[in-house]
Amino acid sequence: SMGIQCVIPVIVQSYDKATNRAVVKPAITGVASQGQKVPKEPYIDIPVLNLSGGGFVLSFPIVQGDKGWLIASDRDISIFKQSLEETAPNTLRKHKFEDGFFIPDKINNTPTKDSSLIIQNSAGTVSIELTETGVNITGITTITGNTSVVGSLTVSTGATGTFTTSDNKLVTVTNGIVTSITP
């Protein structure tokens, strides 16, 4: 059982968005018989977890230095990574990190609102917060395409731009004030 690998914290060395593969280095070293630290080699071509289903994907902009967890697979997945089809394992290798996948994880300093779903940047300056009563968006918001508002629309101070109403009137807003409505 000494050769069985399960999960270990890792640090991203590099990431290829096109292939969704990372090179990750274990954050825990090995220890020699005399107590010396033995650095572990990075693992290459590691798939990165993207939550997905029903035609939607939650993807993260992984960068060097990000941390997370390397989860070992029960069997050799080298052929599966190439074909993404049901296949037999290529070797008898079991429970090895080289057949694993990377789960990005902030580990510490997560958002502090317990009752909301929050998607935000690391600095907390841009966020989408889903609460029991609504959605709060913090940061510059760009909407491309048609937008419909059902109910009231509140424009706060500083908002500038244009939008078209459901009855095709062009509304111009400058610093939070409606400055013109064109029929």
Short mmCIF file of N, CA and C in Angstrom, two decimals:
data_model
loop_
_atom_site.label_atom_id
_atom_site.label_comp_id
_atom_site.label_asym_id
_atom_site.label_seq_id
_atom_site.Cartn_x
_atom_site.Cartn_y
_atom_site.Cartn_z
N SER A 1 0.81 -1.20 0.00
CA SER A 1 0.00 0.00 0.00
C SER A 1 0.85 1.27 0.00
N MET A 2 2.16 1.15 0.18
CA MET A 2 3.03 2.33 0.17
C MET A 2 3.05 3.01 -1.20
N GLY A 3 2.78 2.25 -2.28
CA GLY A 3 2.82 2.82 -3.61
C GLY A 3 1.50 3.42 -4.06
N ILE A 4 0.45 3.32 -3.24
CA ILE A 4 -0.85 3.86 -3.62
C ILE A 4 -0.85 5.36 -3.42
N GLN A 5 -1.24 6.09 -4.45
CA GLN A 5 -1.37 7.55 -4.36
C GLN A 5 -2.85 7.89 -4.42
N CYS A 6 -3.27 8.89 -3.63
CA CYS A 6 -4.69 9.28 -3.59
C CYS A 6 -4.87 10.75 -3.95
N VAL A 7 -4.44 11.66 -3.08
CA VAL A 7 -4.61 13.09 -3.30
C VAL A 7 -3.45 13.83 -2.64
N ILE A 8 -3.03 14.93 -3.28
CA ILE A 8 -1.92 15.73 -2.74
C ILE A 8 -2.11 17.19 -3.19
N PRO A 9 -1.77 18.16 -2.33
CA PRO A 9 -1.82 19.56 -2.79
C PRO A 9 -0.70 19.81 -3.80
N VAL A 10 -1.02 20.60 -4.83
CA VAL A 10 -0.05 20.88 -5.88
C VAL A 10 -0.08 22.36 -6.25
N ILE A 11 0.98 22.78 -6.95
CA ILE A 11 1.11 24.15 -7.44
C ILE A 11 1.27 24.08 -8.95
N VAL A 12 0.50 24.89 -9.68
CA VAL A 12 0.55 24.89 -11.14
C VAL A 12 1.87 25.48 -11.61
N GLN A 13 2.55 24.76 -12.49
CA GLN A 13 3.78 25.24 -13.12
C GLN A 13 3.46 25.88 -14.47
N SER A 14 2.49 25.29 -15.19
CA SER A 14 2.05 25.86 -16.46
C SER A 14 0.67 25.27 -16.79
N TYR A 15 -0.04 25.97 -17.71
CA TYR A 15 -1.37 25.53 -18.10
C TYR A 15 -1.61 25.85 -19.56
N ASP A 16 -2.17 24.91 -20.30
CA ASP A 16 -2.52 25.09 -21.70
C ASP A 16 -4.03 25.08 -21.82
N LYS A 17 -4.63 26.26 -22.02
CA LYS A 17 -6.08 26.40 -22.10
C LYS A 17 -6.66 25.60 -23.27
N ALA A 18 -5.94 25.54 -24.40
CA ALA A 18 -6.46 24.85 -25.59
C ALA A 18 -6.66 23.36 -25.33
N THR A 19 -5.77 22.74 -24.58
CA THR A 19 -5.89 21.30 -24.28
C THR A 19 -6.49 21.06 -22.90
N ASN A 20 -6.62 22.12 -22.10
CA ASN A 20 -7.08 22.02 -20.71
C ASN A 20 -6.21 21.06 -19.90
N ARG A 21 -4.89 21.18 -20.11
CA ARG A 21 -3.94 20.34 -19.40
C ARG A 21 -2.95 21.23 -18.64
N ALA A 22 -2.51 20.74 -17.48
CA ALA A 22 -1.58 21.49 -16.65
C ALA A 22 -0.35 20.65 -16.32
N VAL A 23 0.70 21.36 -15.97
CA VAL A 23 1.86 20.76 -15.34
C VAL A 23 1.80 21.21 -13.89
N VAL A 24 1.76 20.26 -12.96
CA VAL A 24 1.61 20.59 -11.53
C VAL A 24 2.73 19.93 -10.73
N LYS A 25 3.19 20.65 -9.70
CA LYS A 25 4.26 20.15 -8.84
C LYS A 25 3.71 19.95 -7.44
N PRO A 26 3.93 18.76 -6.86
CA PRO A 26 3.46 18.53 -5.49
C PRO A 26 4.00 19.58 -4.52
N ALA A 27 3.15 20.05 -3.62
CA ALA A 27 3.54 21.03 -2.60
C ALA A 27 4.06 20.33 -1.34
N ILE A 28 3.99 19.02 -1.31
CA ILE A 28 4.51 18.23 -0.19
C ILE A 28 5.69 17.43 -0.73
N THR A 29 6.84 17.57 -0.08
CA THR A 29 8.03 16.85 -0.52
C THR A 29 8.02 15.44 0.05
N GLY A 30 8.87 14.60 -0.50
CA GLY A 30 9.13 13.30 0.10
C GLY A 30 10.11 13.48 1.23
N VAL A 31 10.28 12.45 2.05
CA VAL A 31 11.23 12.50 3.15
C VAL A 31 12.10 11.26 3.09
N ALA A 32 13.43 11.46 3.05
CA ALA A 32 14.38 10.34 3.00
C ALA A 32 14.51 9.71 4.38
N SER A 33 15.18 8.58 4.44
CA SER A 33 15.30 7.83 5.70
C SER A 33 16.00 8.62 6.80
N GLN A 34 16.84 9.58 6.44
CA GLN A 34 17.53 10.40 7.43
C GLN A 34 16.80 11.73 7.68
N GLY A 35 15.59 11.85 7.16
CA GLY A 35 14.79 13.05 7.40
C GLY A 35 14.98 14.16 6.38
N GLN A 36 15.82 13.97 5.36
CA GLN A 36 16.04 15.00 4.35
C GLN A 36 14.80 15.14 3.46
N LYS A 37 14.50 16.41 3.09
CA LYS A 37 13.41 16.66 2.16
C LYS A 37 13.84 16.23 0.76
N VAL A 38 12.95 15.56 0.07
CA VAL A 38 13.22 15.12 -1.30
C VAL A 38 12.14 15.71 -2.19
N PRO A 39 12.49 16.76 -2.99
CA PRO A 39 11.48 17.37 -3.85
C PRO A 39 10.91 16.34 -4.83
N LYS A 40 9.62 16.48 -5.12
CA LYS A 40 8.97 15.60 -6.08
C LYS A 40 8.94 16.27 -7.43
N GLU A 41 9.04 15.47 -8.48
CA GLU A 41 9.02 15.98 -9.85
C GLU A 41 7.59 16.40 -10.23
N PRO A 42 7.47 17.37 -11.13
CA PRO A 42 6.13 17.77 -11.58
C PRO A 42 5.46 16.65 -12.38
N TYR A 43 4.14 16.70 -12.40
CA TYR A 43 3.35 15.80 -13.23
C TYR A 43 2.88 16.60 -14.43
N ILE A 44 3.03 16.01 -15.62
CA ILE A 44 2.68 16.71 -16.85
C ILE A 44 1.39 16.15 -17.46
N ASP A 45 0.78 16.93 -18.35
CA ASP A 45 -0.41 16.52 -19.10
C ASP A 45 -1.55 16.11 -18.17
N ILE A 46 -1.75 16.89 -17.12
CA ILE A 46 -2.80 16.59 -16.14
C ILE A 46 -4.08 17.34 -16.52
N PRO A 47 -5.19 16.62 -16.76
CA PRO A 47 -6.46 17.29 -17.06
C PRO A 47 -6.89 18.18 -15.89
N VAL A 48 -7.49 19.33 -16.20
CA VAL A 48 -7.98 20.27 -15.20
C VAL A 48 -9.50 20.15 -15.12
N LEU A 49 -10.03 20.06 -13.92
CA LEU A 49 -11.47 19.93 -13.74
C LEU A 49 -12.19 21.19 -14.21
N ASN A 50 -13.12 21.02 -15.12
CA ASN A 50 -14.07 22.04 -15.52
C ASN A 50 -15.44 21.46 -15.22
N LEU A 51 -16.20 22.08 -14.35
CA LEU A 51 -17.55 21.59 -14.09
C LEU A 51 -18.38 21.82 -15.34
N SER A 52 -19.04 20.77 -15.82
CA SER A 52 -19.78 20.91 -17.08
C SER A 52 -20.93 19.93 -17.15
N GLY A 53 -21.89 20.29 -17.96
CA GLY A 53 -23.02 19.41 -18.20
C GLY A 53 -24.11 20.17 -18.95
N GLY A 54 -24.88 19.44 -19.74
CA GLY A 54 -25.99 20.05 -20.45
C GLY A 54 -25.59 21.15 -21.40
N GLY A 55 -24.36 21.10 -21.90
CA GLY A 55 -23.91 22.12 -22.84
C GLY A 55 -23.31 23.36 -22.19
N PHE A 56 -23.12 23.35 -20.87
CA PHE A 56 -22.53 24.49 -20.17
C PHE A 56 -21.23 24.08 -19.50
N VAL A 57 -20.30 25.01 -19.36
CA VAL A 57 -19.00 24.74 -18.74
C VAL A 57 -18.65 25.88 -17.80
N LEU A 58 -18.17 25.55 -16.63
CA LEU A 58 -17.60 26.52 -15.70
C LEU A 58 -16.09 26.34 -15.77
N SER A 59 -15.42 27.30 -16.37
CA SER A 59 -13.99 27.20 -16.64
C SER A 59 -13.25 28.33 -15.93
N PHE A 60 -12.02 28.06 -15.51
CA PHE A 60 -11.24 29.04 -14.77
C PHE A 60 -9.96 29.39 -15.53
N PRO A 61 -9.50 30.65 -15.44
CA PRO A 61 -8.26 31.04 -16.10
C PRO A 61 -7.05 30.63 -15.24
N ILE A 62 -6.66 29.39 -15.33
CA ILE A 62 -5.58 28.83 -14.51
C ILE A 62 -4.26 29.52 -14.88
N VAL A 63 -3.49 29.93 -13.87
CA VAL A 63 -2.19 30.56 -14.11
C VAL A 63 -1.13 29.91 -13.23
N GLN A 64 0.12 30.12 -13.63
CA GLN A 64 1.24 29.60 -12.87
C GLN A 64 1.15 30.09 -11.42
N GLY A 65 1.36 29.19 -10.48
CA GLY A 65 1.31 29.54 -9.06
C GLY A 65 -0.02 29.22 -8.41
N ASP A 66 -1.08 28.99 -9.22
CA ASP A 66 -2.36 28.58 -8.64
C ASP A 66 -2.17 27.27 -7.88
N LYS A 67 -3.00 27.09 -6.89
CA LYS A 67 -2.91 25.88 -6.08
C LYS A 67 -4.18 25.06 -6.24
N GLY A 68 -4.10 23.81 -5.83
CA GLY A 68 -5.24 22.93 -5.89
C GLY A 68 -4.84 21.53 -5.47
N TRP A 69 -5.61 20.57 -5.94
CA TRP A 69 -5.44 19.18 -5.51
C TRP A 69 -5.25 18.28 -6.73
N LEU A 70 -4.30 17.38 -6.65
CA LEU A 70 -4.11 16.36 -7.67
C LEU A 70 -4.73 15.08 -7.14
N ILE A 71 -5.73 14.57 -7.85
CA ILE A 71 -6.46 13.37 -7.47
C ILE A 71 -6.00 12.23 -8.36
N ALA A 72 -5.54 11.13 -7.76
CA ALA A 72 -5.08 9.98 -8.53
C ALA A 72 -6.28 9.18 -9.04
N SER A 73 -6.12 8.60 -10.22
CA SER A 73 -7.15 7.75 -10.80
C SER A 73 -6.90 6.30 -10.37
N ASP A 74 -7.97 5.51 -10.35
CA ASP A 74 -7.84 4.11 -9.98
C ASP A 74 -7.03 3.31 -10.99
N ARG A 75 -7.10 3.71 -12.27
CA ARG A 75 -6.44 2.95 -13.34
C ARG A 75 -5.76 3.91 -14.32
N ASP A 76 -4.94 3.36 -15.19
CA ASP A 76 -4.26 4.09 -16.25
C ASP A 76 -5.32 4.72 -17.17
N ILE A 77 -5.26 6.05 -17.34
CA ILE A 77 -6.24 6.75 -18.19
C ILE A 77 -5.60 7.35 -19.44
N SER A 78 -4.38 6.92 -19.78
CA SER A 78 -3.66 7.55 -20.90
C SER A 78 -4.41 7.43 -22.22
N ILE A 79 -5.00 6.29 -22.52
CA ILE A 79 -5.75 6.13 -23.76
C ILE A 79 -7.06 6.93 -23.70
N PHE A 80 -7.73 6.92 -22.55
CA PHE A 80 -8.96 7.69 -22.41
C PHE A 80 -8.71 9.18 -22.67
N LYS A 81 -7.59 9.73 -22.17
CA LYS A 81 -7.29 11.15 -22.38
C LYS A 81 -7.15 11.49 -23.86
N GLN A 82 -6.75 10.52 -24.68
CA GLN A 82 -6.61 10.74 -26.11
C GLN A 82 -7.94 10.61 -26.84
N SER A 83 -8.73 9.62 -26.47
CA SER A 83 -9.95 9.32 -27.23
C SER A 83 -11.24 9.86 -26.61
N LEU A 84 -11.25 10.07 -25.30
CA LEU A 84 -12.43 10.45 -24.54
C LEU A 84 -13.58 9.46 -24.78
N GLU A 85 -13.23 8.22 -25.01
CA GLU A 85 -14.18 7.13 -25.24
C GLU A 85 -13.90 6.02 -24.23
N GLU A 86 -14.90 5.18 -24.00
CA GLU A 86 -14.71 4.02 -23.13
C GLU A 86 -13.59 3.15 -23.68
N THR A 87 -12.65 2.78 -22.80
CA THR A 87 -11.49 2.01 -23.25
C THR A 87 -10.94 1.19 -22.08
N ALA A 88 -10.18 0.19 -22.41
CA ALA A 88 -9.47 -0.58 -21.38
C ALA A 88 -8.22 0.20 -20.97
N PRO A 89 -7.73 0.01 -19.74
CA PRO A 89 -6.50 0.70 -19.35
C PRO A 89 -5.33 0.22 -20.22
N ASN A 90 -4.40 1.12 -20.48
CA ASN A 90 -3.26 0.81 -21.34
C ASN A 90 -2.21 -0.03 -20.62
N THR A 91 -2.12 0.11 -19.28
CA THR A 91 -1.15 -0.65 -18.47
C THR A 91 -1.87 -1.16 -17.22
N LEU A 92 -1.15 -1.84 -16.37
CA LEU A 92 -1.70 -2.32 -15.10
C LEU A 92 -1.52 -1.29 -13.98
N ARG A 93 -1.04 -0.10 -14.32
CA ARG A 93 -0.79 0.96 -13.34
C ARG A 93 -2.09 1.31 -12.61
N LYS A 94 -2.00 1.45 -11.26
CA LYS A 94 -3.17 1.78 -10.44
C LYS A 94 -2.82 2.85 -9.43
N HIS A 95 -3.78 3.74 -9.14
CA HIS A 95 -3.67 4.75 -8.09
C HIS A 95 -2.38 5.57 -8.20
N LYS A 96 -2.16 6.15 -9.38
CA LYS A 96 -0.97 6.95 -9.61
C LYS A 96 -1.38 8.37 -10.03
N PHE A 97 -0.65 9.37 -9.52
CA PHE A 97 -0.96 10.75 -9.84
C PHE A 97 -0.84 11.06 -11.33
N GLU A 98 0.05 10.37 -12.03
CA GLU A 98 0.20 10.64 -13.47
C GLU A 98 -1.09 10.35 -14.23
N ASP A 99 -1.99 9.58 -13.64
CA ASP A 99 -3.30 9.29 -14.23
C ASP A 99 -4.39 10.11 -13.56
N GLY A 100 -4.02 11.17 -12.90
CA GLY A 100 -4.99 11.93 -12.14
C GLY A 100 -5.54 13.14 -12.86
N PHE A 101 -6.23 13.99 -12.07
CA PHE A 101 -6.75 15.24 -12.58
C PHE A 101 -6.59 16.31 -11.50
N PHE A 102 -6.53 17.56 -11.94
CA PHE A 102 -6.27 18.70 -11.07
C PHE A 102 -7.57 19.42 -10.76
N ILE A 103 -7.82 19.67 -9.48
CA ILE A 103 -8.96 20.47 -9.05
C ILE A 103 -8.42 21.80 -8.53
N PRO A 104 -8.66 22.91 -9.26
CA PRO A 104 -8.20 24.20 -8.75
C PRO A 104 -8.94 24.54 -7.46
N ASP A 105 -8.21 25.10 -6.50
CA ASP A 105 -8.82 25.41 -5.20
C ASP A 105 -8.06 26.56 -4.57
N LYS A 106 -8.76 27.62 -4.24
CA LYS A 106 -8.15 28.77 -3.57
C LYS A 106 -7.58 28.37 -2.22
N ILE A 107 -8.14 27.35 -1.59
CA ILE A 107 -7.76 26.76 -0.31
C ILE A 107 -8.00 27.71 0.85
N ASN A 108 -7.52 28.93 0.79
CA ASN A 108 -7.76 29.93 1.84
C ASN A 108 -8.30 31.21 1.20
N ASN A 109 -8.75 32.14 2.03
CA ASN A 109 -9.23 33.45 1.58
C ASN A 109 -10.40 33.34 0.60
N THR A 110 -11.39 32.56 0.97
CA THR A 110 -12.57 32.43 0.13
C THR A 110 -13.57 33.53 0.47
N PRO A 111 -14.56 33.76 -0.40
CA PRO A 111 -15.59 34.77 -0.08
C PRO A 111 -16.25 34.46 1.26
N THR A 112 -16.67 35.51 1.97
CA THR A 112 -17.13 35.33 3.35
C THR A 112 -18.64 35.30 3.52
N LYS A 113 -19.41 35.51 2.49
CA LYS A 113 -20.87 35.50 2.63
C LYS A 113 -21.36 34.05 2.58
N ASP A 114 -21.85 33.56 3.70
CA ASP A 114 -22.21 32.15 3.82
C ASP A 114 -23.47 31.76 3.08
N SER A 115 -24.41 32.68 2.86
CA SER A 115 -25.70 32.31 2.31
C SER A 115 -25.84 32.66 0.83
N SER A 116 -24.74 32.93 0.15
CA SER A 116 -24.79 33.31 -1.26
C SER A 116 -23.89 32.42 -2.09
N LEU A 117 -24.25 32.26 -3.37
CA LEU A 117 -23.35 31.66 -4.34
C LEU A 117 -22.56 32.82 -4.92
N ILE A 118 -21.24 32.76 -4.85
CA ILE A 118 -20.42 33.88 -5.29
C ILE A 118 -19.40 33.41 -6.31
N ILE A 119 -19.33 34.14 -7.42
CA ILE A 119 -18.26 33.96 -8.40
C ILE A 119 -17.53 35.29 -8.41
N GLN A 120 -16.23 35.27 -8.11
CA GLN A 120 -15.49 36.54 -8.03
C GLN A 120 -14.04 36.35 -8.40
N ASN A 121 -13.37 37.47 -8.71
CA ASN A 121 -11.93 37.42 -8.92
C ASN A 121 -11.24 37.33 -7.55
N SER A 122 -9.96 37.00 -7.55
CA SER A 122 -9.23 36.79 -6.29
C SER A 122 -9.22 38.04 -5.42
N ALA A 123 -9.18 39.22 -6.03
CA ALA A 123 -9.13 40.46 -5.26
C ALA A 123 -10.49 40.84 -4.67
N GLY A 124 -11.56 40.23 -5.18
CA GLY A 124 -12.90 40.55 -4.70
C GLY A 124 -13.47 41.83 -5.29
N THR A 125 -12.83 42.36 -6.32
CA THR A 125 -13.28 43.62 -6.91
C THR A 125 -14.35 43.43 -7.99
N VAL A 126 -14.45 42.23 -8.52
CA VAL A 126 -15.46 41.90 -9.52
C VAL A 126 -16.16 40.63 -9.04
N SER A 127 -17.50 40.68 -8.97
CA SER A 127 -18.20 39.49 -8.48
C SER A 127 -19.63 39.43 -8.99
N ILE A 128 -20.13 38.21 -9.01
CA ILE A 128 -21.55 37.94 -9.23
C ILE A 128 -22.00 37.17 -7.99
N GLU A 129 -23.01 37.70 -7.33
CA GLU A 129 -23.50 37.09 -6.09
C GLU A 129 -24.97 36.73 -6.27
N LEU A 130 -25.29 35.46 -6.12
CA LEU A 130 -26.67 35.01 -6.17
C LEU A 130 -27.15 34.83 -4.74
N THR A 131 -28.20 35.56 -4.39
CA THR A 131 -28.76 35.47 -3.04
C THR A 131 -30.17 34.88 -3.14
N GLU A 132 -30.83 34.73 -2.03
CA GLU A 132 -32.20 34.23 -2.03
C GLU A 132 -33.17 35.22 -2.67
N THR A 133 -32.78 36.49 -2.74
CA THR A 133 -33.70 37.52 -3.25
C THR A 133 -33.28 38.14 -4.58
N GLY A 134 -32.08 37.85 -5.06
CA GLY A 134 -31.67 38.47 -6.32
C GLY A 134 -30.23 38.21 -6.68
N VAL A 135 -29.75 39.00 -7.64
CA VAL A 135 -28.39 38.89 -8.15
C VAL A 135 -27.71 40.24 -7.97
N ASN A 136 -26.53 40.24 -7.42
CA ASN A 136 -25.73 41.46 -7.28
C ASN A 136 -24.49 41.31 -8.14
N ILE A 137 -24.22 42.31 -8.98
CA ILE A 137 -23.04 42.30 -9.84
C ILE A 137 -22.18 43.48 -9.44
N THR A 138 -20.91 43.21 -9.16
CA THR A 138 -19.96 44.26 -8.81
C THR A 138 -18.89 44.31 -9.90
N GLY A 139 -18.61 45.49 -10.43
CA GLY A 139 -17.61 45.65 -11.48
C GLY A 139 -18.24 46.23 -12.73
N ILE A 140 -17.43 46.49 -13.73
CA ILE A 140 -17.93 47.01 -14.99
C ILE A 140 -18.65 45.88 -15.71
N THR A 141 -19.88 46.15 -16.16
CA THR A 141 -20.69 45.12 -16.80
C THR A 141 -20.94 45.51 -18.25
N THR A 142 -20.58 44.63 -19.15
CA THR A 142 -20.81 44.85 -20.57
C THR A 142 -21.82 43.81 -21.04
N ILE A 143 -22.88 44.28 -21.67
CA ILE A 143 -23.90 43.38 -22.19
C ILE A 143 -23.90 43.50 -23.70
N THR A 144 -23.71 42.39 -24.38
CA THR A 144 -23.71 42.37 -25.84
C THR A 144 -24.95 41.60 -26.28
N GLY A 145 -25.73 42.18 -27.13
CA GLY A 145 -26.94 41.52 -27.59
C GLY A 145 -28.17 42.21 -27.03
N ASN A 146 -29.32 41.64 -27.30
CA ASN A 146 -30.59 42.22 -26.85
C ASN A 146 -30.77 41.95 -25.37
N THR A 147 -31.30 42.92 -24.65
CA THR A 147 -31.54 42.80 -23.22
C THR A 147 -32.97 43.20 -22.93
N SER A 148 -33.65 42.38 -22.15
CA SER A 148 -35.02 42.69 -21.75
C SER A 148 -35.05 42.89 -20.25
N VAL A 149 -35.77 43.89 -19.81
CA VAL A 149 -35.98 44.12 -18.39
C VAL A 149 -37.47 44.01 -18.12
N VAL A 150 -37.84 43.07 -17.27
CA VAL A 150 -39.24 42.91 -16.87
C VAL A 150 -39.33 43.44 -15.46
N GLY A 151 -40.17 44.40 -15.21
CA GLY A 151 -40.20 45.07 -13.91
C GLY A 151 -39.48 46.38 -14.00
N SER A 152 -39.06 46.90 -12.88
CA SER A 152 -38.42 48.22 -12.89
C SER A 152 -36.91 48.09 -13.07
N LEU A 153 -36.32 49.12 -13.60
CA LEU A 153 -34.88 49.20 -13.79
C LEU A 153 -34.39 50.40 -13.00
N THR A 154 -33.48 50.15 -12.08
CA THR A 154 -32.91 51.23 -11.29
C THR A 154 -31.50 51.48 -11.77
N VAL A 155 -31.20 52.70 -12.17
CA VAL A 155 -29.88 53.06 -12.64
C VAL A 155 -29.24 53.91 -11.56
N SER A 156 -28.10 53.46 -11.06
CA SER A 156 -27.44 54.20 -9.98
C SER A 156 -26.53 55.28 -10.54
N THR A 157 -26.05 56.16 -9.67
CA THR A 157 -25.18 57.25 -10.07
C THR A 157 -23.95 56.71 -10.78
N GLY A 158 -23.61 57.35 -11.86
CA GLY A 158 -22.40 56.99 -12.57
C GLY A 158 -22.64 56.16 -13.81
N ALA A 159 -23.84 55.55 -13.95
CA ALA A 159 -24.11 54.72 -15.12
C ALA A 159 -24.22 55.60 -16.36
N THR A 160 -23.56 55.17 -17.43
CA THR A 160 -23.60 55.90 -18.69
C THR A 160 -23.75 54.90 -19.82
N GLY A 161 -24.64 55.19 -20.76
CA GLY A 161 -24.81 54.30 -21.90
C GLY A 161 -26.18 54.45 -22.50
N THR A 162 -26.54 53.50 -23.38
CA THR A 162 -27.84 53.52 -24.03
C THR A 162 -28.46 52.13 -23.95
N PHE A 163 -29.78 52.09 -24.04
CA PHE A 163 -30.50 50.83 -24.16
C PHE A 163 -31.80 51.08 -24.89
N THR A 164 -32.36 50.01 -25.43
CA THR A 164 -33.61 50.10 -26.17
C THR A 164 -34.71 49.47 -25.34
N THR A 165 -35.83 50.17 -25.21
CA THR A 165 -36.96 49.66 -24.44
C THR A 165 -37.72 48.62 -25.24
N SER A 166 -38.64 47.91 -24.57
CA SER A 166 -39.41 46.87 -25.25
C SER A 166 -40.29 47.44 -26.37
N ASP A 167 -40.62 48.74 -26.29
CA ASP A 167 -41.40 49.36 -27.37
C ASP A 167 -40.50 50.14 -28.34
N ASN A 168 -39.21 49.72 -28.42
CA ASN A 168 -38.23 50.23 -29.38
C ASN A 168 -37.87 51.70 -29.24
N LYS A 169 -37.87 52.22 -28.04
CA LYS A 169 -37.39 53.58 -27.80
C LYS A 169 -35.95 53.49 -27.33
N LEU A 170 -35.10 54.39 -27.87
CA LEU A 170 -33.70 54.43 -27.48
C LEU A 170 -33.55 55.37 -26.30
N VAL A 171 -33.02 54.86 -25.20
CA VAL A 171 -32.85 55.65 -23.99
C VAL A 171 -31.35 55.88 -23.78
N THR A 172 -30.98 57.13 -23.57
CA THR A 172 -29.59 57.48 -23.29
C THR A 172 -29.48 57.91 -21.83
N VAL A 173 -28.47 57.34 -21.13
CA VAL A 173 -28.25 57.64 -19.72
C VAL A 173 -26.84 58.21 -19.58
N THR A 174 -26.71 59.33 -18.87
CA THR A 174 -25.41 59.94 -18.60
C THR A 174 -25.29 60.19 -17.12
N ASN A 175 -24.28 59.61 -16.51
CA ASN A 175 -24.05 59.72 -15.06
C ASN A 175 -25.30 59.40 -14.26
N GLY A 176 -26.00 58.34 -14.66
CA GLY A 176 -27.15 57.89 -13.90
C GLY A 176 -28.44 58.63 -14.18
N ILE A 177 -28.40 59.57 -15.11
CA ILE A 177 -29.60 60.38 -15.41
C ILE A 177 -30.00 60.11 -16.86
N VAL A 178 -31.29 59.84 -17.06
CA VAL A 178 -31.81 59.67 -18.42
C VAL A 178 -31.77 61.03 -19.09
N THR A 179 -30.98 61.12 -20.15
CA THR A 179 -30.82 62.43 -20.84
C THR A 179 -31.66 62.53 -22.10
N SER A 180 -32.08 61.40 -22.67
CA SER A 180 -32.95 61.46 -23.84
C SER A 180 -33.65 60.13 -24.07
N ILE A 181 -34.85 60.26 -24.66
CA ILE A 181 -35.61 59.08 -25.08
C ILE A 181 -36.04 59.38 -26.51
N THR A 182 -35.58 58.54 -27.44
CA THR A 182 -35.89 58.75 -28.85
C THR A 182 -36.92 57.73 -29.29
N PRO A 183 -38.06 58.20 -29.83
CA PRO A 183 -39.12 57.26 -30.27
C PRO A 183 -38.70 56.45 -31.48
#
